[in-house]
XYZ file of C-alpha atoms in Angstrom:
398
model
C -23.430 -11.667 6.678
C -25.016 -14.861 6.836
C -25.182 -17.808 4.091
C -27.868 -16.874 2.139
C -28.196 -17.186 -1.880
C -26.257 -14.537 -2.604
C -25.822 -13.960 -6.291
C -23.306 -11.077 -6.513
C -20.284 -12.544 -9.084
C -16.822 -11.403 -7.869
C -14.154 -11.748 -10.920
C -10.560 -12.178 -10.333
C -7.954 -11.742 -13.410
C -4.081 -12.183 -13.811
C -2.748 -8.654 -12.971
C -1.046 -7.622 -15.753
C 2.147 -5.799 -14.640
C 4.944 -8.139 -15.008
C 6.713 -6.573 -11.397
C 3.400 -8.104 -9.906
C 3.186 -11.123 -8.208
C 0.285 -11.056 -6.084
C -3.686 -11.825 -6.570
C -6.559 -9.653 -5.388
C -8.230 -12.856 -4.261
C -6.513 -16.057 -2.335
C -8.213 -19.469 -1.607
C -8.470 -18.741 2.019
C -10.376 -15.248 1.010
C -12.273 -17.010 -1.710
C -13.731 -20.170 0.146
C -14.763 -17.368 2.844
C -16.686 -15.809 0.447
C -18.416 -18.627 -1.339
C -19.538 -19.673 2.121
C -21.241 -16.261 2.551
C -22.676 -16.492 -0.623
C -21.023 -15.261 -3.387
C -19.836 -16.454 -6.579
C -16.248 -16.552 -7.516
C -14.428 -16.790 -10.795
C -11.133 -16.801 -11.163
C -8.236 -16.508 -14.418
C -6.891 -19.825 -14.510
C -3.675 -19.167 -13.493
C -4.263 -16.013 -10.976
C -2.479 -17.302 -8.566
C 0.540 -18.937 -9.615
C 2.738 -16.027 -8.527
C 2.008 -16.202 -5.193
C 2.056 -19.782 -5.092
C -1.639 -20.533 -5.610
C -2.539 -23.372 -7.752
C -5.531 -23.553 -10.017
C -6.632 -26.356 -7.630
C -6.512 -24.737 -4.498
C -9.131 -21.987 -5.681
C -11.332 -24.770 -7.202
C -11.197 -26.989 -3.703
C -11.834 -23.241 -2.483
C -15.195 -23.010 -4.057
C -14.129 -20.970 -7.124
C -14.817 -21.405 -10.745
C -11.559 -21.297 -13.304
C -13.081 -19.763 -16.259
C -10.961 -16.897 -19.003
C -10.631 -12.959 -18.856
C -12.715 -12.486 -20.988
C -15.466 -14.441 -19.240
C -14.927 -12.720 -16.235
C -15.325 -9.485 -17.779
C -18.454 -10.209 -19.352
C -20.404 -11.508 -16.472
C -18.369 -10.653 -13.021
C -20.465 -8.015 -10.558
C -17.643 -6.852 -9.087
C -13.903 -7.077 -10.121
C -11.369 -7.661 -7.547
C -8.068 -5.906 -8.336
C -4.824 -5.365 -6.759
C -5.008 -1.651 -8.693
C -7.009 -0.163 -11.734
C -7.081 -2.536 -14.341
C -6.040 -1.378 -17.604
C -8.419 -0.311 -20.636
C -8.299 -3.871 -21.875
C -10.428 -4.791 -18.705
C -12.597 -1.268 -18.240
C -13.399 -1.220 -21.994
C -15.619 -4.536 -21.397
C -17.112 -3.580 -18.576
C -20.843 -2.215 -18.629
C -23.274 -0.128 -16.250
C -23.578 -0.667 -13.149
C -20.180 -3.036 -12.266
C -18.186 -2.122 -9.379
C -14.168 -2.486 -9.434
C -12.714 -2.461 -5.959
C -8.681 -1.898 -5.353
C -5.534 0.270 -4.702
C -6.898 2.159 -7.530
C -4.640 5.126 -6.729
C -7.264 7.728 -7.926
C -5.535 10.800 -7.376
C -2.806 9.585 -9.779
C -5.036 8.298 -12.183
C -8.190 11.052 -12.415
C -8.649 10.751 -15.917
C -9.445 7.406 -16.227
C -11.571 7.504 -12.698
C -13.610 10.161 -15.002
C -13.712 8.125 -17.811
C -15.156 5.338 -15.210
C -17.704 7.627 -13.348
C -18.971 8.404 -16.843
C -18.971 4.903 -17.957
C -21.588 3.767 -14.608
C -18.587 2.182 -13.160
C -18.683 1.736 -9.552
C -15.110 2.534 -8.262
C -14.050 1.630 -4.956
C -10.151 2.443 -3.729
C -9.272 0.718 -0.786
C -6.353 3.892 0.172
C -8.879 6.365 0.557
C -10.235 4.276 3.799
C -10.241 6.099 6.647
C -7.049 4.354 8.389
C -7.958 5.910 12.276
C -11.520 4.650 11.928
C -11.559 0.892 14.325
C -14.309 -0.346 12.329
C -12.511 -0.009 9.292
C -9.207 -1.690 10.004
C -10.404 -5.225 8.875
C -10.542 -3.115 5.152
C -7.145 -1.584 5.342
C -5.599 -2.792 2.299
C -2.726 0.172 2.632
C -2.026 -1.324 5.975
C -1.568 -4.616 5.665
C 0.504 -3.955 2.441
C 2.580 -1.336 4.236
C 3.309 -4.434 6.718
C 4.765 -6.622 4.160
C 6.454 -4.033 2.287
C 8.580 -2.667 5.575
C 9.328 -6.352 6.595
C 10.382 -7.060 2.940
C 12.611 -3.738 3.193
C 14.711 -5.121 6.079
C 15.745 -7.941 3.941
C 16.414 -6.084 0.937
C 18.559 -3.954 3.058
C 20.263 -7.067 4.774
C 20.864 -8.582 1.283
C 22.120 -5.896 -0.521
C 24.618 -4.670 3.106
C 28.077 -6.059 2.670
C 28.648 -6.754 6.160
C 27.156 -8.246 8.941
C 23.851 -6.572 10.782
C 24.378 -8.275 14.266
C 27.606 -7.686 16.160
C 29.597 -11.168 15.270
C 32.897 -12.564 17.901
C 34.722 -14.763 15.776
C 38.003 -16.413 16.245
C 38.818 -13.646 13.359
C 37.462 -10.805 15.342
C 34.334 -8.948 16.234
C 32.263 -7.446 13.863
C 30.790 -4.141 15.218
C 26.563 -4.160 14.303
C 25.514 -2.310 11.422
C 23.444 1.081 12.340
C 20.441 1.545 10.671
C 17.741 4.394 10.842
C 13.960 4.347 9.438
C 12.730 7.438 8.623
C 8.859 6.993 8.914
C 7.246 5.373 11.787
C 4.132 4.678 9.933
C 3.046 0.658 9.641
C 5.574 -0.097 7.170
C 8.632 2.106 9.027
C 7.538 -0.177 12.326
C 7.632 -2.987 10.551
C 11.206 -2.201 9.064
C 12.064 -1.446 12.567
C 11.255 -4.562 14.098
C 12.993 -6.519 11.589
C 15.837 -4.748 11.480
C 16.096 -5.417 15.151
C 15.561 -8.762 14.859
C 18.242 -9.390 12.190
C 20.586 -7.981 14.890
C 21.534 -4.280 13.837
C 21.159 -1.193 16.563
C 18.221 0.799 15.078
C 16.978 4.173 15.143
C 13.430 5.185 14.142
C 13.075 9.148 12.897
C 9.649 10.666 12.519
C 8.816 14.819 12.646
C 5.678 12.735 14.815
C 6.905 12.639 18.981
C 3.861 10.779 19.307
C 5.348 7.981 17.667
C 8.015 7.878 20.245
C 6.585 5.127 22.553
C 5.881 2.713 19.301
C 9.250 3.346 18.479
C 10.570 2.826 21.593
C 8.411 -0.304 22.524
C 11.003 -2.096 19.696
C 13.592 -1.525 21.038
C 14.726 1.197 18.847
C 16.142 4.577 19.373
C 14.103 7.241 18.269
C 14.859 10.354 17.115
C 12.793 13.574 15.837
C 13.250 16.721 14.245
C 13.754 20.215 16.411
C 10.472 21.191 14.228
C 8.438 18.599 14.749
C 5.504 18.688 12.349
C 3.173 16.474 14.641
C -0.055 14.607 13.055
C -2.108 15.469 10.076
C -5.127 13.730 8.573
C -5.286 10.340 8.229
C -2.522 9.758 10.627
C 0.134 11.128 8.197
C 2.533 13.947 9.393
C 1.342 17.538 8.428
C 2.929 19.120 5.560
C 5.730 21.643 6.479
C 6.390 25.274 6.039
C 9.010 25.971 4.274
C 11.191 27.447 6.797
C 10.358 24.193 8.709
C 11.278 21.810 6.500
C 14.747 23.681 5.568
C 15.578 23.086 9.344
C 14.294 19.676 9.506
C 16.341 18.720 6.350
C 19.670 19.758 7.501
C 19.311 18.240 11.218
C 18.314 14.498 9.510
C 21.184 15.068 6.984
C 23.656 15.418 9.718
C 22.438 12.714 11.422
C 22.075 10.280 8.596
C 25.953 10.559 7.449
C 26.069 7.748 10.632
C 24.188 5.108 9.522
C 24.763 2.313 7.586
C 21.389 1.264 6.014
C 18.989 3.997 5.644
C 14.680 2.724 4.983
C 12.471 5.472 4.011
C 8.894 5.268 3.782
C 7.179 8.562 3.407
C 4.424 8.251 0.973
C 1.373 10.708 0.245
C -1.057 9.584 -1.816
C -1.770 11.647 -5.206
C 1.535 13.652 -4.268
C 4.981 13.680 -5.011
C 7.196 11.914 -2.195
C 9.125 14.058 0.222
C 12.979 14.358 -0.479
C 14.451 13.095 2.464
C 18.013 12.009 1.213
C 19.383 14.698 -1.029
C 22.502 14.804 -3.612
C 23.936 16.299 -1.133
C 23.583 14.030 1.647
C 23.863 10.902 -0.540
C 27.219 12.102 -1.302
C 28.262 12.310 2.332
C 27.211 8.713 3.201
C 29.785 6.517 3.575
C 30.888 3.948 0.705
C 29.059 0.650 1.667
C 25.617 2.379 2.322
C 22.660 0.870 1.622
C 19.137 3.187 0.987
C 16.325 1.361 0.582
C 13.459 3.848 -0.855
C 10.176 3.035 0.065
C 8.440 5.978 -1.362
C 9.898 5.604 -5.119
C 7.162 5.974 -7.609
C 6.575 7.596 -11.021
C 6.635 10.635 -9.503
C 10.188 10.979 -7.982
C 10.997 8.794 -4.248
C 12.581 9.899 -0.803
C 15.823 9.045 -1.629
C 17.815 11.696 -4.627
C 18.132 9.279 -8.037
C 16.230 6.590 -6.937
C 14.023 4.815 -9.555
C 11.134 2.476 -8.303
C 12.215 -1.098 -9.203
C 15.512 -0.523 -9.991
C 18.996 -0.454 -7.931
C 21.863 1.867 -8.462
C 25.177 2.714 -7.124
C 26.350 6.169 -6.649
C 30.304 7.050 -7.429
C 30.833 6.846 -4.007
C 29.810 3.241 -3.424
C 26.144 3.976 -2.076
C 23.861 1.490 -3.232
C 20.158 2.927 -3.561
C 17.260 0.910 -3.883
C 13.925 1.741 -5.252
C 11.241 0.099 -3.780
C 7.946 1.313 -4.176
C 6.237 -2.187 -4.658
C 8.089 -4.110 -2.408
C 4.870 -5.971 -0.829
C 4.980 -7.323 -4.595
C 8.130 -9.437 -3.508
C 6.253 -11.116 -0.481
C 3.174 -12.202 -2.460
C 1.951 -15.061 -0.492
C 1.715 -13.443 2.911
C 0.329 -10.357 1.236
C -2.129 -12.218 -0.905
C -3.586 -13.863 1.761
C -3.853 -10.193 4.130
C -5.328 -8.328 0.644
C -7.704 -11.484 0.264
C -8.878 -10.422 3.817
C -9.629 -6.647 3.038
C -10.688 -7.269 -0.174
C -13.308 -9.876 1.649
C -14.205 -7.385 4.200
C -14.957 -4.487 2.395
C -17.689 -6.522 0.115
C -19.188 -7.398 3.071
C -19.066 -3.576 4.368
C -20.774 -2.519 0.827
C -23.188 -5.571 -0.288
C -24.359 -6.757 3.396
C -27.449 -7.904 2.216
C -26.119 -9.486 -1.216
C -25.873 -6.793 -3.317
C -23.963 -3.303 -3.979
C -25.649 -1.194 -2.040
C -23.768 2.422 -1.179
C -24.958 4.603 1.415
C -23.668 8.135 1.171
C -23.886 8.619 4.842
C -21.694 5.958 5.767
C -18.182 7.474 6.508
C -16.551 4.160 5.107
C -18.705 4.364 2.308
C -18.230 8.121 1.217
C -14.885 7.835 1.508
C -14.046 4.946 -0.453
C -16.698 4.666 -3.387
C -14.845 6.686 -5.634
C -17.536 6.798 -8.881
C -21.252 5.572 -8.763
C -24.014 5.987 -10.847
C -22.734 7.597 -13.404
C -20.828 10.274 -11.283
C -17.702 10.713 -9.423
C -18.855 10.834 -5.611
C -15.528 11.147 -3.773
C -15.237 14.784 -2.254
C -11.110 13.660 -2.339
C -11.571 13.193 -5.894
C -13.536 15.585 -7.246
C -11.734 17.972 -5.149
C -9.055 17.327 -7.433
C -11.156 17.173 -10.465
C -12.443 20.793 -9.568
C -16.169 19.659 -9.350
C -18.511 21.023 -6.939
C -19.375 18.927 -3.809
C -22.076 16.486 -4.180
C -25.321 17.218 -1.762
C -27.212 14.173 -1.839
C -26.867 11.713 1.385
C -30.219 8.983 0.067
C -28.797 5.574 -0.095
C -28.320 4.357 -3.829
C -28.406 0.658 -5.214
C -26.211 -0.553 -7.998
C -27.571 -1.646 -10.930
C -27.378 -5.938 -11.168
C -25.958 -7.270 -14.250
């Protein structure tokens, strides 16, 4: 999209949980898109957690102006995910709220939206195999920051060295360390790890993922039952009798290790068990499990609480880490500036909100519109019927 009087307002406020520390829009982001066009006003203050002054986003382009400003007049609100009834209560017809709005966790409030004309757009419903898309792939580039940021927690949190060490005192053996969940944050981990110096082993029920694995430097290793690729690129969901076996194989192999990552997320699902009580209490004292998956709704790892770190009896330390990208906020400021910027251009190429229903990037990320929830995801899990209409439809300008 070219330079061109654009008048679409794109809002950016504080977020508001105190365990976040990035901003849905950076001044790299933001200087891109007042040179395509667009208006940008930003909290005073936005940025400060990731290191972004006030003056950066005005030499950016950007105006500093209040919340409350921004919610009166902004087009579209740039969030990292879905703001809280504060924010949605003062926002009218026809606005359009793009994110990691985690619908399928939060489906009363989407409805709420949808009947309140707000335009909702979550950025984890993108279609991650589509190559046109990747530029918009917020759960990517998050993923990224969040695996590299696990290897570190892991490394800080290890009481020995990671790299084998010959000392005048001695040689220190390396540390072992497996990551179960070869997805972009589990390669990520992986190649970390490595780096720091510790002999790694990536699992996944995927043997597809065997040369990415492998092209690390890593081990990799696989269940006997190997589940093989779903939708989306995530692993198929087991059988039963499946995922018994595959359970008990990875629990005799992760008694081994030193430093355990897991990563296995599904969105609007509980996370798969994949260190039990069991298992945890089999792990050697000095363990360290770094739980990727943690949320609300239970983790990977048995016990583990998102944002918090515990020791078991027998001296293994579990971390839950479900927001880890949080604790890099610079770098993943500036990669979430990039999808956010990307995705307006995908939806308003021409200036404006325009959503085409027969766009696959479209239909699968415009959540609400109109005055009606239009995700077949969504309202799947709402129990509506399927929507039929594939006409192009224009938001509403404020």
């Amino acid at each position: 999209m070219s330079s061109s009087g654009t008048s679409l307002t794109i809002g950016v406020l504080s977020e508001q949980n105190s365990r976040e520390h990035r901003v849905a829009l950076d001044p790299t982001a933001t200087k891109h898109l007042v040179h395509e066009g667009f208006t940008v006003l930003v909290e005073a203050g936005c940025g400060s957690g990731a290191s972004f002054t006030d003056e950066n986003y005005v030499a950016a382009g950007a105006t500093l102006t209040t919340s409350s400003q921004i919610i009166a007049t902004c087009d579209v609100l740039a969030s990292l995910s879905l703001p809280s009834s504060d924010v949605t209560d003062g926002l009218t017809a026809g606005r359009t709220v793009i994110g990691l709005l985690d619908p399928l966790n939060n489906l009363s409030q989407v409805s709420a939206l949808a009947g309140q004309g707000i335009t909702l757009v979550a950025l984890e419903l993108l279609p991650r195999t589509l190559s046109r898309a990747q530029s918009m792939d917020a759960l990517s580039s998050q993923s990224s920051a969040a695996g590299y940021r696990a290897a570190i927690v892991a490394a800080e949190k290890f009481g020995r060295y990671l790299p084998m060490m010959i000392t005048a005192s001695g040689t220190a053996t390396p540390a072992k360390a497996i990551v179960i969940g070869t997805g972009v944050a589990g390669l990520q981990a992986i190649a970390t790890v490595k780096r720091l110096g510790a002999v790694v082993t990536g699992y996944d029920v995927r043997e597809a993922s065997r040369t990415e694995v492998e092209s690390l430097g890593a081990k990799f290793l696989t269940s006997s039952v190997a589940a093989g690729a779903g939708e989306g690129g995530y692993a198929r969901p087991m059988t039963a009798a499946e995922q018994a076996v595959q359970q008990k194989e990875l629990a005799d192999a992760l008694v081994s290790f030193d430093i355990i990552i897991t990563t296995a997320k599904v969105p609007g699902r509980t996370p798969p068990l994949l260190v039990s009580q069991d298992t945890l209490a089999a792990l050697k004292p000095g363990t360290v499990c770094v739980d990727l998956g943690a949320s609300d709704k239970g983790g990977n790892v048995f016990g583990s609480s998102d944002g918090e770190s515990s020791t078991t009896v027998n001296g293994v330390v579990v971390v839950g880490a479900g927001n880890l990208a949080a604790d890099l906020p610079a770098s993943s400021s500036l990669m979430y500036g990039r999808n956010i910027a990307a995705v307006l251009e995908a939806l308003a190429p021409e200036g404006a909100i325009a959503i085409d229903p027969s766009d696959e990037v479209h239909s699968a990320i415009v959540v609400s519109h109109a005055g009606d929830v239009t995700s077949a995801t969504v309202r799947t899990a709402l129990n509506l019927e399927p929507l039929g209409s594939t006409e192009p439809l224009k938001a509403q300008a404020n």
